[in-house]
Coordinates of C-alpha atoms in Angstrom, one line a residue:
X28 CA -12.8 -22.8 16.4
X29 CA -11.6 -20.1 18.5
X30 CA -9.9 -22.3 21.2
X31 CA -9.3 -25.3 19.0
X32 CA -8.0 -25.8 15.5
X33 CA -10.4 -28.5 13.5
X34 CA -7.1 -29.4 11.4
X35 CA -3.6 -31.4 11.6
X36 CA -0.6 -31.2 10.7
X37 CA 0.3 -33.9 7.3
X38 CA -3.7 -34.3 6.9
X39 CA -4.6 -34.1 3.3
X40 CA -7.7 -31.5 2.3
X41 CA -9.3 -30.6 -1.0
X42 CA -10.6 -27.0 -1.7
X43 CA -11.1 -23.7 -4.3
X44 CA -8.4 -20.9 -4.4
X45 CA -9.9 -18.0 -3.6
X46 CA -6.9 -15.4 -4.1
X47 CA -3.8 -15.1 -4.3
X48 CA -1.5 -13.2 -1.2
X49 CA 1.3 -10.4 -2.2
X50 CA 4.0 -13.2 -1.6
X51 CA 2.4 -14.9 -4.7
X52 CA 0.5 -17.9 -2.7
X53 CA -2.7 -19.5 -3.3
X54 CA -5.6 -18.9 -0.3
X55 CA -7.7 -21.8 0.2
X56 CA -10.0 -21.2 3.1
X57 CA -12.0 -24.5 4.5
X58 CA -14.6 -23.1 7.4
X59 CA -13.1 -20.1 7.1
X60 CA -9.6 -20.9 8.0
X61 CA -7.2 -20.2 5.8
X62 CA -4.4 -22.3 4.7
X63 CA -1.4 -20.3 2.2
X64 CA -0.3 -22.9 -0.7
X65 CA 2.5 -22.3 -2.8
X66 CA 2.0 -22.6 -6.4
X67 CA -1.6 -22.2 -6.6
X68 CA -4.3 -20.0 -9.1
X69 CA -6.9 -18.6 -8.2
X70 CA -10.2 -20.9 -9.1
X71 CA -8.6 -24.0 -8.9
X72 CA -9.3 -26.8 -7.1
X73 CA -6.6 -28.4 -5.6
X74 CA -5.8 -31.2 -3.2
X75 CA -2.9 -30.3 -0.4
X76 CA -1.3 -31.6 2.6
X77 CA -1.5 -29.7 5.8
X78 CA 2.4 -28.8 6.2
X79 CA 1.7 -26.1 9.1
X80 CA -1.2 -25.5 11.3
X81 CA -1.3 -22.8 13.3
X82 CA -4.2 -20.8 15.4
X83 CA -5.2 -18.5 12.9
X84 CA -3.7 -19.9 9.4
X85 CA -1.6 -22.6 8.0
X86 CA 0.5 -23.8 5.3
X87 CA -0.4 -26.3 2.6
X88 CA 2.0 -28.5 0.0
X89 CA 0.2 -28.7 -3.0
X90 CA -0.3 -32.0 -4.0
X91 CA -2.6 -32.2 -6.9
X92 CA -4.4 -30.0 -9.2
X93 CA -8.1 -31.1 -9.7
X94 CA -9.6 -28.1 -11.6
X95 CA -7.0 -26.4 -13.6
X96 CA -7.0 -22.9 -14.3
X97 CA -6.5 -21.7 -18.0
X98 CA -3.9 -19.2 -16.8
X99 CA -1.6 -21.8 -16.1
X100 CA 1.2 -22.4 -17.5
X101 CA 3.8 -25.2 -17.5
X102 CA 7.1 -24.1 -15.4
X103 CA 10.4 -23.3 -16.8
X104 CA 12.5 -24.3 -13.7
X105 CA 11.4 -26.1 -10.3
X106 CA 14.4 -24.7 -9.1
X107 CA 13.4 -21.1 -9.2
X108 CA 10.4 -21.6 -7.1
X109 CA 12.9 -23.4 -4.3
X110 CA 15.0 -20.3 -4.2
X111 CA 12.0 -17.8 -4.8
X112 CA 13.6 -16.4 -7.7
X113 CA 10.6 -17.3 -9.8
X114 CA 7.6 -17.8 -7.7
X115 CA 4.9 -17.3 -10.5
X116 CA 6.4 -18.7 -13.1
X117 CA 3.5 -21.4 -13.2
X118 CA 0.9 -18.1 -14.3
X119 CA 0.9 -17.2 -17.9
X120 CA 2.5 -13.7 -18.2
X121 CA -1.0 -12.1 -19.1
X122 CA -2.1 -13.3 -15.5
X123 CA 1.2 -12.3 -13.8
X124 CA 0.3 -8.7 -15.0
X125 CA -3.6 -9.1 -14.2
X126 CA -2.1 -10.3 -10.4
X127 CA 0.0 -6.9 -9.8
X128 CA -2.8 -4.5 -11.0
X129 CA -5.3 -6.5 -8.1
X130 CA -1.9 -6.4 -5.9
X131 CA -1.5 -2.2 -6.5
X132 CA -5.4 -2.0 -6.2
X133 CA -5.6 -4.0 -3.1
X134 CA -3.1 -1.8 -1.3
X135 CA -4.8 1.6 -2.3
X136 CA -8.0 0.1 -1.0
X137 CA -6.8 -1.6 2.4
X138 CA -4.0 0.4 3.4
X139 CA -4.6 3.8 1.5
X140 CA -8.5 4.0 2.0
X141 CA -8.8 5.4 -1.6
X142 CA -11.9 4.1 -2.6
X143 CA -12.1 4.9 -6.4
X144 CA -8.3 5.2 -6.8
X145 CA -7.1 5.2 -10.7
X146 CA -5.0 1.8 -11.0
X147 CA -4.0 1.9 -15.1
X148 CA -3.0 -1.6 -16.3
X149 CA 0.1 -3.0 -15.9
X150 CA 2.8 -2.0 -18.4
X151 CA 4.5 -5.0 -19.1
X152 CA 7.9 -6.3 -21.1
X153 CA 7.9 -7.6 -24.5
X154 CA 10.5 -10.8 -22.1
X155 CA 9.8 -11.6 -19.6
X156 CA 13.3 -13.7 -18.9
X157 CA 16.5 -12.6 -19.0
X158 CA 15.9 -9.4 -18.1
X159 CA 18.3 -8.7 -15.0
X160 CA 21.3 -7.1 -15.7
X161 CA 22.6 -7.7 -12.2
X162 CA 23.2 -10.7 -9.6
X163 CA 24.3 -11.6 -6.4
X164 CA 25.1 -15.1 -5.6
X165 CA 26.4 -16.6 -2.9
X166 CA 28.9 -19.1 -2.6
X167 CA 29.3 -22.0 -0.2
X168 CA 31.0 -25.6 0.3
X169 CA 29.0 -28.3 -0.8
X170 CA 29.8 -31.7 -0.9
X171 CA 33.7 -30.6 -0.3
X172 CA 33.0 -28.6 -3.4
X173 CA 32.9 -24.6 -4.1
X174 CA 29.1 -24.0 -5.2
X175 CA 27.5 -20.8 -6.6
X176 CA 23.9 -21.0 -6.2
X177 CA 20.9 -19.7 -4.5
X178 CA 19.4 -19.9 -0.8
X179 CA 16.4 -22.1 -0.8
X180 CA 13.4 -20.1 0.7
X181 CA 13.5 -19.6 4.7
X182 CA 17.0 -21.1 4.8
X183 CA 20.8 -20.5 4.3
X184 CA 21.0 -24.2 3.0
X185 CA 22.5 -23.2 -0.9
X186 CA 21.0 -25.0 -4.0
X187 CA 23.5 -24.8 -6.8
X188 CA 22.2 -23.0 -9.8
X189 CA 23.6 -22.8 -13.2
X190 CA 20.7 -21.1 -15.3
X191 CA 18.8 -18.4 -13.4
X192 CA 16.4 -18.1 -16.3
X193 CA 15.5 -14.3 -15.7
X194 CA 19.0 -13.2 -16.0
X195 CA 21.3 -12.3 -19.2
X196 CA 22.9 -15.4 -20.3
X197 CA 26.2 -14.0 -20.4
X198 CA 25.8 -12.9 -16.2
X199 CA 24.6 -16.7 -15.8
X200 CA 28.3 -17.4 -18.1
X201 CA 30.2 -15.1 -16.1
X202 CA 29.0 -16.6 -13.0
X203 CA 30.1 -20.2 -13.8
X204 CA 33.4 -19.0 -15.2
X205 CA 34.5 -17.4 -11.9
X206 CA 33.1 -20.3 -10.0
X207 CA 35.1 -22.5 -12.1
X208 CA 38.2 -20.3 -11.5
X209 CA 37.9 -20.2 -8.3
X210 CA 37.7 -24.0 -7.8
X211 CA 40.6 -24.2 -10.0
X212 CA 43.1 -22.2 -7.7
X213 CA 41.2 -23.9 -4.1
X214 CA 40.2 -20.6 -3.2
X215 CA 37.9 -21.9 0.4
X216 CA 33.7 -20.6 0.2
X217 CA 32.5 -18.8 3.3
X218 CA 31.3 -21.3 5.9
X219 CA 28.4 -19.4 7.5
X220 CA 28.2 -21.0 10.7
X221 CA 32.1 -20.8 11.5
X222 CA 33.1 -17.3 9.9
X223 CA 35.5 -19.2 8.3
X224 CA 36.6 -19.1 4.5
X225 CA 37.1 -16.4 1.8
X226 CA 34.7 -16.1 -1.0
X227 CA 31.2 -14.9 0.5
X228 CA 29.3 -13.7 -2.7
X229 CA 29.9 -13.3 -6.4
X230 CA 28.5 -10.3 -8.2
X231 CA 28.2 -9.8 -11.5
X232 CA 26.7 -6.5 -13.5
X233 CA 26.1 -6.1 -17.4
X234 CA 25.6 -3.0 -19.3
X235 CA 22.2 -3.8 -20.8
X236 CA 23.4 -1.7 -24.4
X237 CA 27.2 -1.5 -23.7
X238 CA 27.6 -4.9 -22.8
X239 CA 30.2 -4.2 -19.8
X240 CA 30.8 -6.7 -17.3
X241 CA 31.6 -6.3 -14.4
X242 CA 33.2 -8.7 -11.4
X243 CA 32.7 -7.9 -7.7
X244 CA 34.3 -10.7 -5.7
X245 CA 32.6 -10.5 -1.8
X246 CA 35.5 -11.4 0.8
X247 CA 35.5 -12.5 4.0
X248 CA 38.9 -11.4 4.4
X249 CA 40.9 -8.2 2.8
X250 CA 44.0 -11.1 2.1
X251 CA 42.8 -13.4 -1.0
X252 CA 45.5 -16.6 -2.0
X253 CA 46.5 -16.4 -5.8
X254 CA 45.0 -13.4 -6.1
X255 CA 47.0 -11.8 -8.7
X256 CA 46.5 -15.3 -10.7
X257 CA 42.9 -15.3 -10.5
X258 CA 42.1 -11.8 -11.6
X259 CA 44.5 -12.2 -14.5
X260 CA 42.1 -15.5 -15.2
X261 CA 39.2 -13.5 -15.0
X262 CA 40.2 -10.8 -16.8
X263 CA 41.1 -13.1 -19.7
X264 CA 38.3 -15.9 -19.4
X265 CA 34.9 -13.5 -18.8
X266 CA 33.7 -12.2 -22.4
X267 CA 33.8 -7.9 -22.6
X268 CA 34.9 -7.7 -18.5
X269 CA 35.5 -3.8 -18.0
X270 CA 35.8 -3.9 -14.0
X271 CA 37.1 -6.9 -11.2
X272 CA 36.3 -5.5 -7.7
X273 CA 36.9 -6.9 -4.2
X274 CA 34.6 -6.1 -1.3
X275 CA 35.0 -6.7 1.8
X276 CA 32.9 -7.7 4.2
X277 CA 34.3 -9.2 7.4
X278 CA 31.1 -9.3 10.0
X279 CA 28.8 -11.5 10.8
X280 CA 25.4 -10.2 8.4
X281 CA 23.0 -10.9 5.9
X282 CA 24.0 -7.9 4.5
X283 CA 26.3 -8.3 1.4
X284 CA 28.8 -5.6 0.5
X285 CA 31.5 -4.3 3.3
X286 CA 32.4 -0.8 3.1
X287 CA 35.8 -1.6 1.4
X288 CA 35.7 -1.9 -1.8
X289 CA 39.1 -2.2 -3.8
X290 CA 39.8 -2.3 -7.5
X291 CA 41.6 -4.9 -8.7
X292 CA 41.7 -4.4 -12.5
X293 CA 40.3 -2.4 -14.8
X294 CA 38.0 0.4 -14.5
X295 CA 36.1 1.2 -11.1
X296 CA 32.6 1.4 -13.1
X297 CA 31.0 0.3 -16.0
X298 CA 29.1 2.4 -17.9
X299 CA 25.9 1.5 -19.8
X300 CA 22.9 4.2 -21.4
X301 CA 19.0 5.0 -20.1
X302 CA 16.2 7.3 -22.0
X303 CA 19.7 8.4 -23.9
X304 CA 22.2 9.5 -21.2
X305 CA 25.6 8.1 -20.5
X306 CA 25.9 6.9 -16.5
X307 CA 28.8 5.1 -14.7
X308 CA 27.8 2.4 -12.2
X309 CA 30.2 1.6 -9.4
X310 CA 30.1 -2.1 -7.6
X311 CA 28.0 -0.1 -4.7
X312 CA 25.8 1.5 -6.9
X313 CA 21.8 1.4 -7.1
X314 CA 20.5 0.7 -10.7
X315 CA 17.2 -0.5 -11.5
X316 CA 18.0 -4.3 -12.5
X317 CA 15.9 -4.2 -15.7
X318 CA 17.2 -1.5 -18.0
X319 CA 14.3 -1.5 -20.8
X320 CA 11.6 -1.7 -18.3
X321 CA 13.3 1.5 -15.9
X322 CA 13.2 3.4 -18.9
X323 CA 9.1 2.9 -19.6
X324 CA 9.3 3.8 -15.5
X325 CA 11.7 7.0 -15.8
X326 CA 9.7 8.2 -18.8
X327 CA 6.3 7.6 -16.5
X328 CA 7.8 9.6 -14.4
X329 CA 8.7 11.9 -16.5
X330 CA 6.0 12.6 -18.5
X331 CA 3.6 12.4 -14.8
X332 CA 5.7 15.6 -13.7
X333 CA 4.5 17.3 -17.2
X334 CA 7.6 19.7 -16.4
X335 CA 7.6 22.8 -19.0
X336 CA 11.4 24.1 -18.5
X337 CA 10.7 26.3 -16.0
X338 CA 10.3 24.1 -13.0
X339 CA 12.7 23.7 -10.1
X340 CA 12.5 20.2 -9.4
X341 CA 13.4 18.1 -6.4
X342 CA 15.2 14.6 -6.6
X343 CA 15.1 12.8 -3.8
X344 CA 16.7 9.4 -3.3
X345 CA 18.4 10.0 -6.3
X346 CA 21.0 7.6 -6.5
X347 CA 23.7 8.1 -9.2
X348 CA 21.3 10.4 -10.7
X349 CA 19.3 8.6 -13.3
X350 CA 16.0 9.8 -12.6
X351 CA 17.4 13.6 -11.8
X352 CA 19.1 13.8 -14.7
X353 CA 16.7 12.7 -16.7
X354 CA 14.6 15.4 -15.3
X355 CA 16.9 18.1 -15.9
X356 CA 16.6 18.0 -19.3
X357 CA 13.1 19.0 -19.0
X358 CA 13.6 21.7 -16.0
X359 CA 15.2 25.2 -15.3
X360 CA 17.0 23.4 -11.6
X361 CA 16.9 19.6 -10.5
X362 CA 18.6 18.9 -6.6
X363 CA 19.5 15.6 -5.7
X364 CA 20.3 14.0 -2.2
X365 CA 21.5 10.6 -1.4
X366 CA 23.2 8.9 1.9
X367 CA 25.4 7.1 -0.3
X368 CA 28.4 9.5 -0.6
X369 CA 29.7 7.0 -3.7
X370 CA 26.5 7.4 -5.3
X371 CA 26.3 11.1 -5.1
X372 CA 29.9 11.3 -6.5
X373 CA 28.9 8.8 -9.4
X374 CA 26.1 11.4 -9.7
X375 CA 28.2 14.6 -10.4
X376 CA 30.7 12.4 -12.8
X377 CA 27.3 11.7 -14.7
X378 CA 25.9 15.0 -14.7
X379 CA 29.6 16.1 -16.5
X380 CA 29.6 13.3 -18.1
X381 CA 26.7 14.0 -20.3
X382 CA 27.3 17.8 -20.2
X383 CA 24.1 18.4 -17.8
X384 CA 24.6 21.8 -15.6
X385 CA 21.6 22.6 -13.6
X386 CA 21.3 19.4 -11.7
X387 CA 23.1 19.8 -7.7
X388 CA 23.2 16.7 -5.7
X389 CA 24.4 16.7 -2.3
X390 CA 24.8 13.8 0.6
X391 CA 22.4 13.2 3.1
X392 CA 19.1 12.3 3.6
X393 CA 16.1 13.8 2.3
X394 CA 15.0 14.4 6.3
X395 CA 18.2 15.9 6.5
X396 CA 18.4 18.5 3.2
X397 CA 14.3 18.9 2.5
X398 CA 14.0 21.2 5.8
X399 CA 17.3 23.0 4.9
X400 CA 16.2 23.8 1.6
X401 CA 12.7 25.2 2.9
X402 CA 15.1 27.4 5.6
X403 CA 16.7 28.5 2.6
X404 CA 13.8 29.2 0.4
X405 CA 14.3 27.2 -2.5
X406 CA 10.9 26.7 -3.7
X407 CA 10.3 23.6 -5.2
X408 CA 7.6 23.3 -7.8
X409 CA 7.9 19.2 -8.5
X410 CA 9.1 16.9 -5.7
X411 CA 10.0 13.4 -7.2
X412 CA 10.5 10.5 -5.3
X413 CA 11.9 7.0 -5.6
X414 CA 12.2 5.8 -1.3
X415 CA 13.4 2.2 -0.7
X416 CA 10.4 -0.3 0.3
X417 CA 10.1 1.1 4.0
X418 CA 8.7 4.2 2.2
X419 CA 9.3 7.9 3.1
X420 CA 9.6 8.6 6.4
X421 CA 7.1 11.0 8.6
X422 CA 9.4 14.0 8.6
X423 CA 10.4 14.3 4.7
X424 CA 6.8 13.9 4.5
X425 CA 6.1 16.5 7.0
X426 CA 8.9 18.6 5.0
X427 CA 7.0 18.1 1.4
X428 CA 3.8 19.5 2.7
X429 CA 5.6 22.1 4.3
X430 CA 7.2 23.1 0.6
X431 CA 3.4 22.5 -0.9
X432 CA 4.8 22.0 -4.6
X433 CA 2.1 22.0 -7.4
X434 CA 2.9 18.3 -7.9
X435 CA 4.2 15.1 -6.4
X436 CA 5.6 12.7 -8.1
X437 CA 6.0 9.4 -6.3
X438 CA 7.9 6.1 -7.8
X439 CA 7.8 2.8 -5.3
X440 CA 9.1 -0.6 -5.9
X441 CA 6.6 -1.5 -2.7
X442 CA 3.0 -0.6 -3.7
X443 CA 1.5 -1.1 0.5
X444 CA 4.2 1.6 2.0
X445 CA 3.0 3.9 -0.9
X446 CA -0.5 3.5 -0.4
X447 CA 0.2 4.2 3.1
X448 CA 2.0 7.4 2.2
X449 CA -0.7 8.8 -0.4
X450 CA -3.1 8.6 2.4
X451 CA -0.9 11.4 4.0
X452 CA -0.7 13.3 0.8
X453 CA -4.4 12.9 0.6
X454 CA -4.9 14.2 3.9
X455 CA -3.1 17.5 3.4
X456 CA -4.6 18.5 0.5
X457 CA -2.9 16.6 -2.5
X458 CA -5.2 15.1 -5.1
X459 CA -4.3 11.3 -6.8
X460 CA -4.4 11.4 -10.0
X461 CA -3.4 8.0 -11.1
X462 CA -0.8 5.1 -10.5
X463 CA 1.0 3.1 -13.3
X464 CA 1.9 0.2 -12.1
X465 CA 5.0 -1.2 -14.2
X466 CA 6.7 -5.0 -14.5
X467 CA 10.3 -4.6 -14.3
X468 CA 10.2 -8.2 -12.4
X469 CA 8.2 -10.6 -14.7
X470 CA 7.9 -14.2 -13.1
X471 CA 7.9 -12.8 -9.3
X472 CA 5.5 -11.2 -7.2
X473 CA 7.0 -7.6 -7.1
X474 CA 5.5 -4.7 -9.3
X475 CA 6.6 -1.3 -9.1
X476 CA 4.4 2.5 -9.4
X477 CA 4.5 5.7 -10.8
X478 CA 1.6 8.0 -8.5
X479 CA 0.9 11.3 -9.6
X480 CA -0.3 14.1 -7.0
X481 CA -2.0 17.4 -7.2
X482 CA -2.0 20.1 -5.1
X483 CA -6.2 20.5 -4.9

């Protein structure tokens, strides 16, 4: 088997599912080789058709169910597994969770080597749909026609979507009204392949309690045809709209806001509550997507750090400030540091804005400031930390052990590069209590963690 494959390409095979990966696809293993098949439980028996084989793995279509598993559950929208939006939605919510607790174990034992690791069951949402109070949709020309949609998977081929299913109904509104209004004055969709066009991406963003709306329209170009017509329309036609934003973003990229960002009408922000604060969210801004479910992760965190009011207290990564300020409630000091200039700005507006006074957040990296601070001899007694899914890089970590604060509290939206960087912790002396895995993301594979170190 080592020099030659004993399977082809379109041949139909019948087998168990063994697992499931962290991308949310069955395993099926026949002689040991293993072929990935999308929409899949584990224990079923299911018939597929070899769609790729290569030396070590393939990919299977499946084709029928044999066995069914009592976890599934009939789907709410084919669509949503096309795009990748929804890629569990054939699980039963129960399992979904069941599925991210293996996933958060899995990673502490492979990647993290901790063999008896405390993974607490998944906290959940009481909805699983329409949860998101953000989107980003691109647009496109399809059929001579200006479509908002989503990417199917692997592909920049756009499938037009009207219902997203696990966004608010009035984002999925607003979405359609702006398509329709910008149909209505022949404003041309980006064409990918010939950097040609106007319109690259809506984006839309909803206070989850204040209801705010705002409208983010990605540009190709800094000119825009009618524009003063179609903000007026949108300003009029999109229920409780507080903000209309252009961004531009003129290169060649997969990556979706430009640097410019002008306001067009309205406020530059929208502003919506979490665990009782006030905070103002700019069109750049990070802001956990699922505002209920951040909360039961902010008050994890939280209540992990234990803090008794007279703590100094590190923030790092801390966005527009909605973990730190949260924090500083709780401590005598709370620093901050984020490479988003905007962000920090939008942090020191919130910090006035809801009369908060010992919370100092400053621009940079955490490489950057952590070392400064230890030059400087700020002692910090809880480090708190919320990295983006590459995790935390070798020299903040370096710099944490350095500070050795009594505890560590880490939040990750990518539960491998935080197993990865407990083992670190581990190694220099830090004790794991616990991780919380919690669902902000019900019907997808992700799944993010509150981990709780000790110094020993």
């Amino acid at each position: 088997m080592a020099n030659k494959v004993p399977f082809k390409k379109n041949d139909t095979f019948t087998g168990t599912v063994e697992d499931i990966t962290s991308q949310g696809q069955g395993v099926v293993k026949l002689d040991h080789y293993p072929f990935f098949i999308e929409g899949a439980i584990t224990g079923e028996v299911v018939k597929f058709k070899a769609m790729k084989v290569g030396k070590t793995y393939g990919f299977g279509r499946l084709l029928e169910i044999i066995e069914e598993s009592p976890e599934r559950v009939e789907m709410t929208d084919a669509i949503g597994r096309q795009i990748g939006t929804m890629t569990l939605q054939h699980m039963s919510y129960d399992a979904q969770l069941a599925y991210k607790e293996q996933q958060v174990k899995s990673a502490y034992e492979r990647i993290g080597h901790f063999e008896d690791a405390e993974i607490r069951p998944v906290l959940g949402m009481e909805n699983p749909w329409e949860y998101r109070n953000k989107a980003q949709i691109p647009v496109r020309e399809i059929n001579g026609q200006l479509e908002t949609g989503f990417f199917r998977r692997n592909s920049h081929d756009l499938v037009p979507v009207e219902n997203f299913f696990i966004q608010h109904k009035e984002i999925d509104e607003a979405i359609l009204i702006v398509r329709d209004i910008l149909r209505r004055f022949h404003v041309p969709a980006y064409n990918e392949k010939n950097h040609t066009g106007i319109i690259r991406h809506v984006v839309v963003r909803r206070g989850h309690y204040s209801g705010q709306v705002m409208v983010t329209l990605v540009t190709n170009k800094r000119k825009m045809p009618n524009e003063e017509i179609i903000v007026d329309a949108i300003a009029e036609e999109v229920p409780n709209i507080a903000s209309i934003v252009q961004n531009v973003q003129t290169k060649r990229t997969n990556v979706i806001l430009g640097r410019q960002s002008l306001v067009l009408w309205g406020q530059p922000y929208i502003e919506d509550s979490m665990l009782g604060l006030t905070f103002r969210i700019s069109s750049k801004s990070f802001y956990q997507v699922n505002t209920p479910q951040a909360e039961v992760l902010y008050k994890t965190a939280i209540d992990a750090a234990d803090l008794q009011g007279n703590e100094t207290v590190l923030d790092a990564y801390s966005g527009i400030g909605t973990i730190g300020l949260s924090l500083a409630q709780h401590a005598k000091q709370v620093y901050g540091m984020d490479i988003v200039d905007e962000a920090v700005e939008m942090a020191k507006q919130n910090a006035k804005l809801n009369g908060i006074k010992n919370a100092a957040f400053e621009v940079g990296s955490a490489e950057e400031w952590l070392p400064k601070w230890n030059e400087a001899g700020i002692k910090f007694d809880v480090i708190v930390v919320d990295p983006p899914r590459k995790g935390l890089d070798q020299v903040f970590v370096d710099a944490v052990i350095e500070q050795q604060p009594e505890k560590i509290v880490y939040v990750s939206c990518n539960p491998a590069t935080q197993a990865r960087d407990a083992r670190l912790f581990a190694d220099a002396g830090y004790d794991l209590q616990f991780v919380q895995p919690v669902d902000l993301f019900g019907q997808t594979t992700h799944v993010e963690a509150v981990a709780l170190f000790t110094k020993a």
